[in-house]
mmCIF file of C-alpha atoms and ligand atoms in Angstrom:
data_model
loop_
_atom_site.group_PDB
_atom_site.id
_atom_site.type_symbol
_atom_site.label_atom_id
_atom_site.label_comp_id
_atom_site.label_asym_id
_atom_site.label_seq_id
_atom_site.Cartn_x
_atom_site.Cartn_y
_atom_site.Cartn_z
ATOM 1 C CA MET A 1000 -12.867 12.365 -14.717
ATOM 2 C CA ILE A 1001 -14.178 10.889 -11.084
ATOM 3 C CA ALA A 1002 -11.325 10.070 -8.543
ATOM 4 C CA GLY A 1003 -10.105 7.175 -7.975
ATOM 5 C CA ARG A 1004 -10.854 5.633 -4.437
ATOM 6 C CA ARG A 1005 -8.542 6.303 -1.774
ATOM 7 C CA CYS A 1006 -7.500 2.754 0.041
ATOM 8 C CA VAL A 1007 -5.440 2.242 3.049
ATOM 9 C CA PHE A 1008 -3.893 -1.414 2.232
ATOM 10 C CA LEU A 1009 -2.703 -3.308 6.021
ATOM 11 C CA ASP A 1010 -0.611 -5.122 6.403
ATOM 12 C CA ARG A 1011 -2.309 -8.152 8.228
ATOM 13 C CA ASP A 1012 0.316 -9.299 11.089
ATOM 14 C CA GLY A 1013 2.027 -7.162 13.492
ATOM 15 C CA VAL A 1014 -0.085 -4.611 12.821
ATOM 16 C CA ILE A 1015 -4.146 -5.600 12.968
ATOM 17 C CA ASN A 1016 -3.093 -8.712 14.789
ATOM 18 C CA GLU A 1017 -0.139 -9.174 17.110
ATOM 19 C CA GLU A 1018 2.857 -10.667 15.177
ATOM 20 C CA ILE A 1019 3.286 -14.667 16.617
ATOM 21 C CA GLU A 1020 5.821 -16.197 13.920
ATOM 22 C CA TYR A 1021 3.317 -17.807 11.334
ATOM 23 C CA LEU A 1022 0.228 -17.748 12.476
ATOM 24 C CA HIS A 1023 -1.092 -21.234 12.518
ATOM 25 C CA ASP A 1024 -3.066 -21.701 15.375
ATOM 26 C CA PRO A 1025 -6.835 -19.416 15.152
ATOM 27 C CA ALA A 1026 -7.036 -19.478 18.906
ATOM 28 C CA ARG A 1027 -3.665 -17.832 19.345
ATOM 29 C CA LEU A 1028 -4.902 -15.334 17.505
ATOM 30 C CA VAL A 1029 -4.600 -11.317 19.546
ATOM 31 C CA VAL A 1030 -6.352 -8.187 17.785
ATOM 32 C CA ILE A 1031 -3.471 -5.227 18.295
ATOM 33 C CA GLU A 1032 -5.165 -2.274 20.577
ATOM 34 C CA GLY A 1033 -7.253 0.237 18.782
ATOM 35 C CA ALA A 1034 -6.738 -0.930 16.174
ATOM 36 C CA VAL A 1035 -10.524 -1.833 15.043
ATOM 37 C CA ARG A 1036 -11.725 1.532 16.194
ATOM 38 C CA ALA A 1037 -8.651 2.598 13.597
ATOM 39 C CA ILE A 1038 -10.227 0.635 10.711
ATOM 40 C CA ALA A 1039 -13.734 2.729 12.017
ATOM 41 C CA GLU A 1040 -12.419 5.948 11.632
ATOM 42 C CA LEU A 1041 -10.734 4.738 8.036
ATOM 43 C CA ARG A 1042 -14.408 3.700 6.560
ATOM 44 C CA ALA A 1043 -15.904 6.351 8.154
ATOM 45 C CA THR A 1044 -14.221 8.567 6.052
ATOM 46 C CA GLY A 1045 -14.682 6.992 2.682
ATOM 47 C CA ALA A 1046 -11.792 4.464 2.515
ATOM 48 C CA ALA A 1047 -11.490 1.402 1.643
ATOM 49 C CA ILE A 1048 -9.857 -0.597 4.145
ATOM 50 C CA VAL A 1049 -8.031 -3.415 2.153
ATOM 51 C CA VAL A 1050 -5.042 -5.989 4.106
ATOM 52 C CA VAL A 1051 -2.479 -6.980 2.234
ATOM 53 C CA THR A 1052 -0.598 -10.222 3.260
ATOM 54 C CA ASN A 1053 2.161 -12.238 2.512
ATOM 55 C CA GLN A 1054 1.222 -15.976 3.827
ATOM 56 C CA ALA A 1055 4.426 -17.974 2.982
ATOM 57 C CA GLY A 1056 3.871 -20.490 5.915
ATOM 58 C CA ILE A 1057 1.464 -21.898 3.304
ATOM 59 C CA ALA A 1058 3.605 -22.508 0.815
ATOM 60 C CA ARG A 1059 6.096 -24.101 3.309
ATOM 61 C CA GLY A 1060 4.323 -26.366 4.628
ATOM 62 C CA TYR A 1061 3.929 -24.748 7.927
ATOM 63 C CA PHE A 1062 -0.075 -24.712 8.027
ATOM 64 C CA PRO A 1063 -2.619 -24.979 5.733
ATOM 65 C CA GLU A 1064 -4.710 -22.448 3.735
ATOM 66 C CA SER A 1065 -7.971 -23.702 5.163
ATOM 67 C CA VAL A 1066 -6.106 -22.059 8.758
ATOM 68 C CA PHE A 1067 -5.161 -19.402 7.086
ATOM 69 C CA GLU A 1068 -9.488 -19.121 6.476
ATOM 70 C CA GLU A 1069 -10.443 -19.663 9.743
ATOM 71 C CA VAL A 1070 -7.861 -17.064 11.449
ATOM 72 C CA GLN A 1071 -8.773 -14.390 8.308
ATOM 73 C CA ARG A 1072 -12.795 -15.606 9.982
ATOM 74 C CA ARG A 1073 -12.160 -15.052 13.466
ATOM 75 C CA LEU A 1074 -10.590 -11.809 12.553
ATOM 76 C CA SER A 1075 -13.132 -10.352 10.338
ATOM 77 C CA GLU A 1076 -16.263 -11.099 12.693
ATOM 78 C CA GLU A 1077 -13.715 -8.967 15.232
ATOM 79 C CA VAL A 1078 -13.430 -6.527 13.667
ATOM 80 C CA GLU A 1079 -17.072 -6.113 12.566
ATOM 81 C CA ALA A 1080 -18.256 -6.500 16.274
ATOM 82 C CA GLY A 1081 -16.744 -3.264 16.596
ATOM 83 C CA GLY A 1082 -18.634 -1.858 14.313
ATOM 84 C CA ALA A 1083 -16.118 -1.564 11.422
ATOM 85 C CA ARG A 1084 -15.339 -4.310 8.230
ATOM 86 C CA PHE A 1085 -12.523 -4.908 6.209
ATOM 87 C CA ASP A 1086 -13.279 -4.046 2.222
ATOM 88 C CA ALA A 1087 -11.302 -6.595 0.819
ATOM 89 C CA VAL A 1088 -8.451 -8.950 2.420
ATOM 90 C CA TYR A 1089 -5.499 -10.117 -0.473
ATOM 91 C CA ALA A 1090 -3.309 -12.844 0.203
ATOM 92 C CA CYS A 1091 -0.242 -13.787 -1.011
ATOM 93 C CA LEU A 1092 0.057 -17.946 -0.814
ATOM 94 C CA HIS A 1093 3.045 -18.117 -2.595
ATOM 95 C CA HIS A 1094 6.823 -19.168 -2.096
ATOM 96 C CA PRO A 1095 9.536 -18.299 -4.804
ATOM 97 C CA THR A 1096 11.829 -21.748 -4.672
ATOM 98 C CA MET A 1097 9.105 -23.571 -1.749
ATOM 99 C CA GLY A 1098 6.065 -25.880 -1.590
ATOM 100 C CA PRO A 1099 4.097 -27.608 -3.994
ATOM 101 C CA PRO A 1100 4.035 -26.524 -7.521
ATOM 102 C CA LEU A 1101 -0.002 -24.315 -7.117
ATOM 103 C CA TYR A 1102 2.081 -22.761 -4.194
ATOM 104 C CA ARG A 1103 5.868 -22.492 -5.476
ATOM 105 C CA LEU A 1104 5.292 -19.857 -7.937
ATOM 106 C CA ASP A 1105 7.089 -17.067 -8.654
ATOM 107 C CA CYS A 1106 4.553 -14.386 -8.409
ATOM 108 C CA ASP A 1107 3.682 -10.506 -8.587
ATOM 109 C CA CYS A 1108 1.965 -10.676 -5.614
ATOM 110 C CA ARG A 1109 4.131 -11.332 -2.965
ATOM 111 C CA LYS A 1110 5.179 -7.912 -1.543
ATOM 112 C CA PRO A 1111 6.648 -5.742 -2.010
ATOM 113 C CA ARG A 1112 5.458 -6.727 -5.480
ATOM 114 C CA PRO A 1113 2.388 -4.952 -6.571
ATOM 115 C CA GLY A 1114 -0.125 -7.171 -6.967
ATOM 116 C CA MET A 1115 -2.574 -6.892 -4.762
ATOM 117 C CA LEU A 1116 -2.603 -3.505 -4.937
ATOM 118 C CA ARG A 1117 -2.824 -3.480 -8.647
ATOM 119 C CA ARG A 1118 -5.765 -5.998 -8.026
ATOM 120 C CA ALA A 1119 -7.615 -3.353 -5.680
ATOM 121 C CA GLN A 1120 -6.691 -0.684 -8.757
ATOM 122 C CA ALA A 1121 -8.590 -2.874 -10.922
ATOM 123 C CA GLU A 1122 -11.076 -4.336 -8.358
ATOM 124 C CA LEU A 1123 -12.250 -1.407 -6.272
ATOM 125 C CA GLY A 1124 -10.877 1.247 -8.294
ATOM 126 C CA ALA A 1125 -7.975 2.320 -6.475
ATOM 127 C CA ASP A 1126 -6.594 5.277 -6.343
ATOM 128 C CA LEU A 1127 -2.832 4.395 -5.119
ATOM 129 C CA GLN A 1128 -1.485 8.053 -5.960
ATOM 130 C CA ARG A 1129 -3.796 9.326 -2.806
ATOM 131 C CA SER A 1130 -3.982 5.767 -1.029
ATOM 132 C CA TRP A 1131 -1.499 4.585 2.160
ATOM 133 C CA VAL A 1132 0.154 1.118 3.048
ATOM 134 C CA ILE A 1133 0.402 0.947 6.735
ATOM 135 C CA GLY A 1134 3.376 -2.235 8.125
ATOM 136 C CA ASP A 1135 5.583 -3.209 10.569
ATOM 137 C CA ARG A 1136 8.509 -4.320 7.752
ATOM 138 C CA HIS A 1137 10.491 -2.321 5.503
ATOM 139 C CA GLY A 1138 8.459 -4.474 2.340
ATOM 140 C CA ASP A 1139 5.052 -2.888 3.458
ATOM 141 C CA LEU A 1140 6.898 0.849 2.649
ATOM 142 C CA GLN A 1141 8.739 -0.069 -0.518
ATOM 143 C CA LEU A 1142 5.248 -2.065 -2.053
ATOM 144 C CA ALA A 1143 3.930 1.414 -1.043
ATOM 145 C CA TRP A 1144 7.182 3.759 -2.749
ATOM 146 C CA ASN A 1145 7.092 0.870 -5.899
ATOM 147 C CA VAL A 1146 3.270 1.948 -6.913
ATOM 148 C CA GLY A 1147 3.173 5.733 -5.321
ATOM 149 C CA ALA A 1148 1.633 5.617 -2.505
ATOM 150 C CA ARG A 1149 2.863 6.583 0.961
ATOM 151 C CA GLY A 1150 3.846 4.209 3.162
ATOM 152 C CA ALA A 1151 3.386 5.020 7.561
ATOM 153 C CA LEU A 1152 5.679 2.152 9.515
ATOM 154 C CA VAL A 1153 4.288 1.256 12.878
ATOM 155 C CA LYS A 1154 6.031 0.194 15.968
ATOM 156 C CA SER A 1155 3.820 -2.835 16.342
ATOM 157 C CA GLY A 1156 5.201 -6.579 15.371
ATOM 158 C CA TYR A 1157 8.655 -6.250 13.513
ATOM 159 C CA GLY A 1158 8.294 -2.578 12.878
ATOM 160 C CA LEU A 1159 10.269 -1.507 16.600
ATOM 161 C CA GLY A 1160 13.241 -3.455 15.640
ATOM 162 C CA GLU A 1161 12.978 -2.920 12.154
ATOM 163 C CA LEU A 1162 13.396 1.074 12.841
ATOM 164 C CA THR A 1163 16.399 0.408 15.342
ATOM 165 C CA TYR A 1164 18.458 -1.800 13.374
ATOM 166 C CA LEU A 1165 17.374 -1.669 9.742
ATOM 167 C CA ALA A 1166 16.035 2.389 9.250
ATOM 168 C CA PRO A 1167 19.441 3.929 8.882
ATOM 169 C CA GLY A 1168 20.501 1.739 5.898
ATOM 170 C CA TRP A 1169 17.015 2.549 4.007
ATOM 171 C CA ALA A 1170 17.917 4.742 1.191
ATOM 172 C CA ARG A 1171 14.412 6.303 1.785
ATOM 173 C CA PRO A 1172 12.652 6.766 5.539
ATOM 174 C CA PRO A 1173 9.585 5.909 6.620
ATOM 175 C CA ASP A 1174 6.218 8.720 5.138
ATOM 176 C CA LEU A 1175 5.724 8.349 8.425
ATOM 177 C CA VAL A 1176 6.044 6.711 11.992
ATOM 178 C CA ALA A 1177 3.761 5.316 14.651
ATOM 179 C CA GLU A 1178 3.640 3.769 17.875
ATOM 180 C CA ASN A 1179 0.535 1.517 16.772
ATOM 181 C CA LEU A 1180 -2.251 1.234 13.458
ATOM 182 C CA LEU A 1181 -4.140 3.738 15.587
ATOM 183 C CA GLU A 1182 -1.687 6.482 16.258
ATOM 184 C CA ALA A 1183 -1.241 5.893 12.605
ATOM 185 C CA VAL A 1184 -4.504 6.530 11.322
ATOM 186 C CA GLU A 1185 -4.843 9.823 13.487
ATOM 187 C CA ARG A 1186 -2.182 11.091 11.918
ATOM 188 C CA ILE A 1187 -2.897 9.997 8.712
ATOM 189 C CA LEU A 1188 -6.070 11.691 9.300
ATOM 190 C CA GLY A 1189 -5.047 14.598 10.070
ATOM 191 C CA ARG A 1190 -2.822 15.375 8.011
ATOM 192 C CA GLU A 1191 -5.499 15.078 5.240
ATOM 193 C CA VAL A 1192 -7.382 18.117 6.388
ATOM 194 C CA GLU A 1193 -7.671 20.468 4.226
HETATM 195 MG MG1 MG B 1767 3.714 -7.461 9.283
HETATM 196 ZN ZN1 ZN B 1768 1.969 -14.492 -4.350
#
């Protein structure tokens, strides 16, 4: 049997770029220090890097889909300028109760539902059991656990707040806690040396 590909799924806002609530202006995109290097280091190990982002601001009418695409284009440019790249970018643009019909959808891709990870399984041959999700919110961890992957929480973005105020109530602790994406990646790679 041919082994599937190990993927590292990255939440975007608060993990790769600074969290500003509903990033609706491409000029306000700020990439978190070390994030590009982290992505490059992961890709060098053969892992596929997949962005998985909920963008319900579109369904809510806070910004149009074209703004999301422009932000994403700038982010990809910065990542590529640093010698890395994303293998795929998946976004859930839906909201279960808000927005016009195309966006108002009780979809299977809104995290923590596993649709975007299943898509990576189908399109990239992702081996989810060997994969990680790195995020700044509990929903990112639940996403990982919903498919048998491991979940890392970073303290950037909402992470420190979630860890301080919400984590004591979680039934399962994160598989890894790190200051930021670069530290999370270094520890994941260190752990997997066999
Ligand atoms: Mg986030
Ligand atoms: Zn969706």
